[in-house]
Short mmCIF file of C-alpha atoms in Angstrom, two decimals:
data_model
loop_
_atom_site.label_atom_id
_atom_site.label_comp_id
_atom_site.label_asym_id
_atom_site.label_seq_id
_atom_site.Cartn_x
_atom_site.Cartn_y
_atom_site.Cartn_z
CA MET A 188 0.00 0.00 0.00
CA ARG A 189 2.83 2.39 0.83
CA GLY A 190 4.39 1.71 -2.58
CA PHE A 191 1.11 2.52 -4.32
CA VAL A 192 0.86 5.85 -2.46
CA ILE A 193 4.42 6.72 -3.51
CA ALA A 194 3.59 5.80 -7.13
CA CYS A 195 0.52 8.08 -7.05
CA ASP A 196 2.71 10.87 -5.69
CA LEU A 197 5.32 10.42 -8.41
CA PHE A 198 2.96 10.10 -11.37
CA ILE A 199 0.03 12.34 -10.37
CA PHE A 200 0.64 14.69 -7.45
CA PHE A 201 4.25 15.82 -8.01
CA PRO A 202 3.84 16.63 -11.76
CA SER A 203 0.58 18.51 -11.06
CA VAL A 204 2.22 20.64 -8.36
CA LEU A 205 5.16 21.38 -10.67
CA LEU A 206 2.98 22.34 -13.65
CA LEU A 207 0.70 24.66 -11.67
CA SER A 208 3.61 26.28 -9.82
CA LYS A 209 5.37 27.02 -13.11
CA LYS A 210 2.13 28.40 -14.54
CA ILE A 211 1.43 30.74 -11.63
CA HIS A 212 4.95 31.98 -10.86
CA GLN A 213 7.35 33.56 -13.32
CA LYS A 214 10.60 33.45 -11.33
CA GLY A 215 12.44 30.18 -10.74
CA THR A 216 12.91 30.86 -7.02
CA GLN A 217 9.17 31.42 -6.55
CA GLN A 218 8.41 28.20 -8.41
CA ILE A 219 10.78 26.21 -6.19
CA ILE A 220 9.35 27.70 -2.98
CA SER A 221 5.81 27.04 -4.19
CA CYS A 222 6.56 23.40 -5.03
CA LEU A 223 8.41 22.73 -1.79
CA SER A 224 5.68 24.40 0.28
CA ILE A 225 3.17 21.83 -0.96
CA LEU A 226 5.39 18.77 -1.25
CA LEU A 227 6.92 19.21 2.23
CA TYR A 228 3.66 20.05 4.00
CA PRO A 229 3.49 17.52 6.89
CA GLY A 230 -0.29 17.21 6.87
CA MET A 231 -0.29 15.78 3.36
CA ILE A 232 2.66 13.47 4.05
CA LEU A 233 1.27 12.07 7.30
CA ILE A 234 -2.27 11.52 6.05
CA ASP A 235 -1.30 9.87 2.78
CA HIS A 236 1.71 7.88 3.99
CA GLY A 237 0.52 7.16 7.53
CA HIS A 238 -3.27 7.20 7.31
CA TYR A 239 -3.25 5.84 3.69
CA GLN A 240 -5.96 8.10 2.32
CA PHE A 241 -4.63 8.59 -1.26
CA ASN A 242 -5.50 12.28 -1.24
CA CYS A 243 -2.57 12.75 -3.61
CA VAL A 244 -4.76 11.37 -6.41
CA SER A 245 -7.81 13.62 -6.00
CA LEU A 246 -5.83 16.74 -5.04
CA GLY A 247 -3.26 16.11 -7.76
CA LEU A 248 -6.03 15.87 -10.35
CA ALA A 249 -7.66 19.03 -8.96
CA LEU A 250 -4.35 20.91 -9.28
CA LEU A 251 -3.91 19.57 -12.81
CA ALA A 252 -7.46 20.60 -13.74
CA THR A 253 -6.71 24.09 -12.43
CA TYR A 254 -3.60 24.24 -14.59
CA PHE A 255 -5.48 23.32 -17.77
CA CYS A 256 -8.33 25.75 -17.03
CA ILE A 257 -5.93 28.64 -16.42
CA ASP A 258 -4.08 27.62 -19.60
CA GLY A 259 -7.30 28.01 -21.58
CA ARG A 260 -7.90 24.29 -22.20
CA ASN A 261 -11.27 24.25 -20.46
CA TYR A 262 -12.58 20.95 -21.81
CA ILE A 263 -9.51 19.01 -20.66
CA GLY A 264 -9.67 20.81 -17.33
CA SER A 265 -13.34 19.84 -16.95
CA ILE A 266 -12.62 16.17 -17.65
CA ILE A 267 -9.76 16.06 -15.16
CA PHE A 268 -11.79 17.83 -12.47
CA CYS A 269 -14.56 15.24 -12.93
CA LEU A 270 -11.91 12.56 -12.42
CA SER A 271 -10.80 14.24 -9.20
CA LEU A 272 -14.41 14.14 -7.99
CA GLY A 273 -14.55 10.48 -8.93
CA ALA A 274 -11.41 9.82 -6.90
CA LYS A 275 -12.78 11.59 -3.80
CA GLN A 276 -16.08 13.38 -3.41
CA MET A 277 -14.53 15.92 -1.03
CA CYS A 278 -13.28 17.78 -4.14
CA LEU A 279 -16.87 19.02 -4.38
CA TYR A 280 -15.46 21.84 -2.24
CA TYR A 281 -13.90 23.17 -5.45
CA SER A 282 -16.92 22.67 -7.71
CA ILE A 283 -18.50 26.14 -7.37
CA SER A 284 -15.17 27.79 -8.19
CA PHE A 285 -14.69 25.67 -11.32
CA PHE A 286 -18.29 26.32 -12.36
CA CYS A 287 -17.95 30.10 -11.98
CA PHE A 288 -14.57 30.23 -13.75
CA LEU A 289 -15.70 28.13 -16.72
CA LEU A 290 -19.04 29.93 -17.03
CA GLY A 291 -17.32 33.29 -16.70
CA ASN A 292 -14.97 32.42 -19.57
CA ALA A 293 -17.94 31.34 -21.68
CA LEU A 294 -19.79 34.60 -21.00
CA LYS A 295 -16.76 36.59 -22.19
CA LEU A 296 -17.15 35.24 -25.74
CA PRO A 297 -18.21 37.89 -28.28
CA THR A 298 -21.56 36.44 -29.43
CA LYS A 299 -24.46 34.77 -27.62
CA SER A 300 -24.31 31.76 -29.95
CA GLN A 301 -20.66 31.19 -29.05
CA MET A 302 -21.53 31.48 -25.36
CA LEU A 303 -24.32 28.94 -25.69
CA ILE A 304 -22.19 26.50 -27.69
CA ARG A 305 -19.38 26.71 -25.12
CA VAL A 306 -21.77 26.08 -22.20
CA VAL A 307 -23.45 23.15 -24.00
CA LYS A 308 -20.09 21.60 -24.89
CA LEU A 309 -18.88 21.88 -21.31
CA GLY A 310 -22.12 20.30 -20.08
CA VAL A 311 -21.79 17.40 -22.53
CA VAL A 312 -18.16 16.84 -21.52
CA VAL A 313 -19.07 16.71 -17.82
CA ILE A 314 -22.08 14.43 -18.34
CA LEU A 315 -20.14 12.01 -20.56
CA THR A 316 -17.21 11.88 -18.14
CA PHE A 317 -19.42 11.12 -15.15
CA SER A 318 -21.43 8.60 -17.17
CA LEU A 319 -18.29 6.68 -18.10
CA MET A 320 -17.07 6.72 -14.50
CA LEU A 321 -20.41 5.46 -13.18
CA ILE A 322 -20.81 2.57 -15.65
CA PRO A 323 -19.22 0.04 -13.24
CA PHE A 324 -21.68 1.20 -10.54
CA LYS A 325 -24.82 1.33 -12.69
CA SER A 326 -26.56 -1.26 -10.49
CA SER A 327 -25.78 0.60 -7.26
CA ILE A 328 -26.25 4.31 -8.04
CA PRO A 329 -28.21 4.92 -4.78
CA ASP A 330 -25.24 3.55 -2.81
CA VAL A 331 -22.90 5.92 -4.65
CA ILE A 332 -25.15 8.90 -3.85
CA HIS A 333 -25.34 7.79 -0.23
CA ARG A 334 -21.55 7.61 -0.12
CA VAL A 335 -21.14 11.08 -1.63
CA PHE A 336 -23.71 12.61 0.75
CA PRO A 337 -23.41 10.62 4.01
CA LEU A 338 -26.23 12.26 5.95
CA ASN A 339 -26.22 9.54 8.61
CA ARG A 340 -22.64 10.33 9.71
CA GLY A 341 -23.46 13.62 11.38
CA LEU A 342 -22.47 17.27 11.15
CA PHE A 343 -18.73 16.75 11.73
CA GLU A 344 -16.22 13.98 12.37
CA ASP A 345 -14.38 13.59 15.70
CA LYS A 346 -12.46 16.76 16.72
CA VAL A 347 -12.44 18.64 13.45
CA SER A 348 -11.45 22.31 13.79
CA ASN A 349 -14.42 23.87 12.02
CA PHE A 350 -17.18 26.24 13.12
CA TRP A 351 -19.74 23.61 14.13
CA CYS A 352 -17.30 21.69 16.30
CA SER A 353 -16.03 24.88 17.97
CA ILE A 354 -19.53 25.88 19.12
CA SER A 355 -20.58 22.33 20.09
CA PRO A 356 -19.77 22.86 23.82
CA PHE A 357 -22.49 25.54 23.83
CA LEU A 358 -24.83 24.54 21.00
CA LYS A 359 -25.32 20.82 20.34
CA LEU A 360 -26.30 21.29 16.71
CA HIS A 361 -24.69 17.97 15.77
CA ARG A 362 -27.51 16.27 17.66
CA SER A 363 -30.16 17.98 15.54
CA ASN A 364 -31.99 16.39 12.62
CA HIS A 365 -29.32 15.48 10.08
CA SER A 366 -31.36 16.35 7.01
CA GLN A 367 -32.22 19.79 8.37
CA MET A 368 -28.62 20.48 9.40
CA PHE A 369 -27.39 19.34 5.98
CA LEU A 370 -29.67 21.89 4.31
CA PHE A 371 -28.85 24.65 6.81
CA SER A 372 -25.07 24.13 6.68
CA SER A 373 -25.13 23.93 2.87
CA ILE A 374 -26.97 27.26 2.60
CA ILE A 375 -24.54 28.92 5.03
CA SER A 376 -21.55 27.52 3.12
CA VAL A 377 -22.81 28.76 -0.26
CA ILE A 378 -23.63 32.23 1.11
CA VAL A 379 -20.14 32.61 2.58
CA THR A 380 -18.54 31.64 -0.76
CA LEU A 381 -20.58 34.10 -2.84
CA PRO A 382 -18.22 37.15 -2.82
CA SER A 383 -15.15 35.40 -4.23
CA ASN A 384 -17.18 33.33 -6.70
CA ILE A 385 -19.14 36.32 -8.02
CA ILE A 386 -15.83 38.11 -8.61
CA CYS A 387 -14.49 35.00 -10.38
CA LEU A 388 -17.63 34.82 -12.53
CA ILE A 389 -17.48 38.50 -13.52
CA ASN A 390 -13.72 38.62 -14.03
CA PRO A 391 -12.37 35.10 -14.61
CA ASN A 392 -8.59 35.10 -14.54
CA GLN A 393 -5.78 33.27 -12.80
CA ALA A 394 -5.79 35.43 -9.67
CA THR A 395 -9.56 35.40 -9.10
CA PHE A 396 -9.77 31.66 -9.82
CA ILE A 397 -7.05 30.72 -7.33
CA ARG A 398 -8.53 33.07 -4.72
CA SER A 399 -11.96 31.55 -5.28
CA LEU A 400 -10.59 28.03 -4.85
CA GLN A 401 -8.89 29.06 -1.62
CA GLN A 402 -11.85 30.83 -0.08
CA THR A 403 -14.55 28.43 -1.26
CA SER A 404 -12.80 25.30 -0.02
CA LEU A 405 -11.99 26.98 3.31
CA SER A 406 -15.61 28.11 3.68
CA PHE A 407 -16.90 24.60 3.05
CA PHE A 408 -14.43 23.21 5.56
CA LEU A 409 -15.65 25.66 8.18
CA PHE A 410 -19.40 25.48 7.57
CA SER A 411 -20.43 22.45 5.49
CA PHE A 412 -21.95 19.15 6.62
CA GLN A 413 -19.94 16.03 7.59
CA VAL A 414 -16.47 17.59 7.71
CA HIS A 415 -13.46 15.37 8.47
CA GLU A 416 -10.10 16.54 9.82
CA LYS A 417 -8.33 15.73 6.57
CA THR A 418 -10.54 18.01 4.46
CA ILE A 419 -8.43 20.96 5.63
CA LEU A 420 -6.02 19.73 2.95
CA LEU A 421 -8.28 21.15 0.23
CA PRO A 422 -7.89 24.85 1.12
CA ILE A 423 -4.32 24.59 2.40
CA ILE A 424 -3.00 23.09 -0.86
CA PHE A 425 -4.20 26.11 -2.84
CA LEU A 426 -3.02 28.51 -0.15
CA LEU A 427 0.48 27.03 -0.28
CA ILE A 428 0.66 27.20 -4.09
CA ASN A 429 1.27 30.91 -3.51
CA PRO A 430 2.93 30.88 -0.06
CA THR A 431 2.73 33.94 2.15
CA PRO A 432 3.64 34.30 5.84
CA GLU A 433 -0.07 34.14 6.66
CA SER A 434 -0.69 30.94 4.68
CA LEU A 435 2.42 29.31 6.15
CA TYR A 436 1.30 30.18 9.66
CA LEU A 437 -2.17 28.82 8.91
CA SER A 438 -0.58 25.60 7.64
CA LEU A 439 1.07 25.17 11.03
CA VAL A 440 -2.31 25.61 12.72
CA THR A 441 -3.84 22.98 10.43
CA ILE A 442 -1.13 20.48 11.33
CA PHE A 443 -1.87 21.02 15.00
CA SER A 444 -5.61 20.61 14.36
CA MET A 445 -5.01 17.14 12.90
CA PHE A 446 -2.95 15.90 15.85
CA PRO A 447 -5.80 13.78 17.35
CA LEU A 448 -6.08 11.95 14.03
CA PHE A 449 -2.33 11.30 13.88
CA LEU A 450 -2.24 10.25 17.52
CA ARG A 451 -4.99 7.69 16.86
CA ASP A 452 -2.90 6.29 13.99
CA LYS A 453 0.22 6.12 16.23
CA LEU A 454 2.02 8.81 14.23
CA ALA A 455 3.05 11.02 17.15
CA ILE A 456 6.82 10.71 16.55
CA PRO A 457 6.63 11.42 12.77
CA TYR A 458 4.22 14.25 13.57
CA PHE A 459 6.63 16.06 15.90
CA ALA A 460 9.63 15.40 13.66
CA LEU A 461 7.94 16.71 10.52
CA THR A 462 6.38 19.66 12.36
CA ILE A 463 9.78 20.83 13.63
CA PHE A 464 11.19 20.48 10.13
CA TRP A 465 8.20 22.41 8.73
CA ILE A 466 8.68 25.28 11.18
CA VAL A 467 12.33 25.58 10.11
CA PHE A 468 11.28 25.55 6.45
CA CYS A 469 8.59 28.20 7.05
CA LEU A 470 11.08 30.46 8.83
CA PHE A 471 13.44 30.11 5.87
CA VAL A 472 10.68 31.03 3.41
CA VAL A 473 9.56 34.02 5.51
CA LYS A 474 13.13 35.33 5.46
CA GLN A 475 13.07 35.21 1.67
CA ILE A 476 9.78 37.03 1.12
CA GLU A 477 9.30 39.57 3.92
CA ASN A 478 10.82 42.88 4.98
CA SER A 479 12.86 43.13 8.18
CA PHE A 480 10.33 44.43 10.75
CA LYS A 481 7.38 42.28 9.69
CA LYS A 482 9.77 39.35 9.32
CA LYS A 483 10.79 39.60 12.98
CA LEU A 484 7.17 39.61 14.13
CA ILE A 485 6.30 36.59 12.01
CA ILE A 486 9.38 34.66 13.12
CA LEU A 487 8.49 35.37 16.73
CA SER A 488 4.93 34.09 16.18
CA PHE A 489 6.24 30.87 14.62
CA ILE A 490 8.57 30.28 17.56
CA ILE A 491 5.75 30.86 20.05
#
């Protein structure tokens, strides 16, 4: 199993990270820092190589789909994003962003007929891709839907660091009717994502698309239904593709938030070793990208 995870890293995740980093950043140093920020992130390493979750497949495909969409190859990007959803349904966190970016590009075409043709083609591509993926499960479609939307598993999983878990000592919403909470949390999640996605729809470009992916996935992690600790990987991967002191500091917080999961899998020693290494790496990156005064404050916060 460990060998298969490594193979998925080498053939899917690593190339996707490299391609998107080169697409987003112009300078070689920025590309290297971007790649290393994702590839060395302890949360991804520990979950995939200790918890054996194969997130490298779904997230790698999502990164690759983002690369093709930004590059203007929307149909290929749509197919690959559908594949990432097929690998893991948690990539639904990105779906609104992809929808707004692709629709926004279609609406920028000069004539209404071209807009309509583009939208219809994208719809056909998505439907055909999902149809092909679901052929092996044609006799158990209800089970697939139940797996994608597990209403019986509750509002959140274990000690996940999202909004619903944080207020659970005061408001026991996780004990409420699951169907009602699913609807309520979904509405809240969509409302919170509206600003970045409206901007992406009106002005679809690389910057607004990446920002939409970051904010939408983080919003769904914080407010959606049935959130697991590992789903913090979805926003953090796109935050680290363009590392800033704030995103690096947040990555450290996310590693800490997953500690109960790692402890349950007997990964305490690798957790502490990789976390110390990650702090050193983050301090090095901060020194490269920040001015002197702000740098000192950020370094102090990392040490604390």
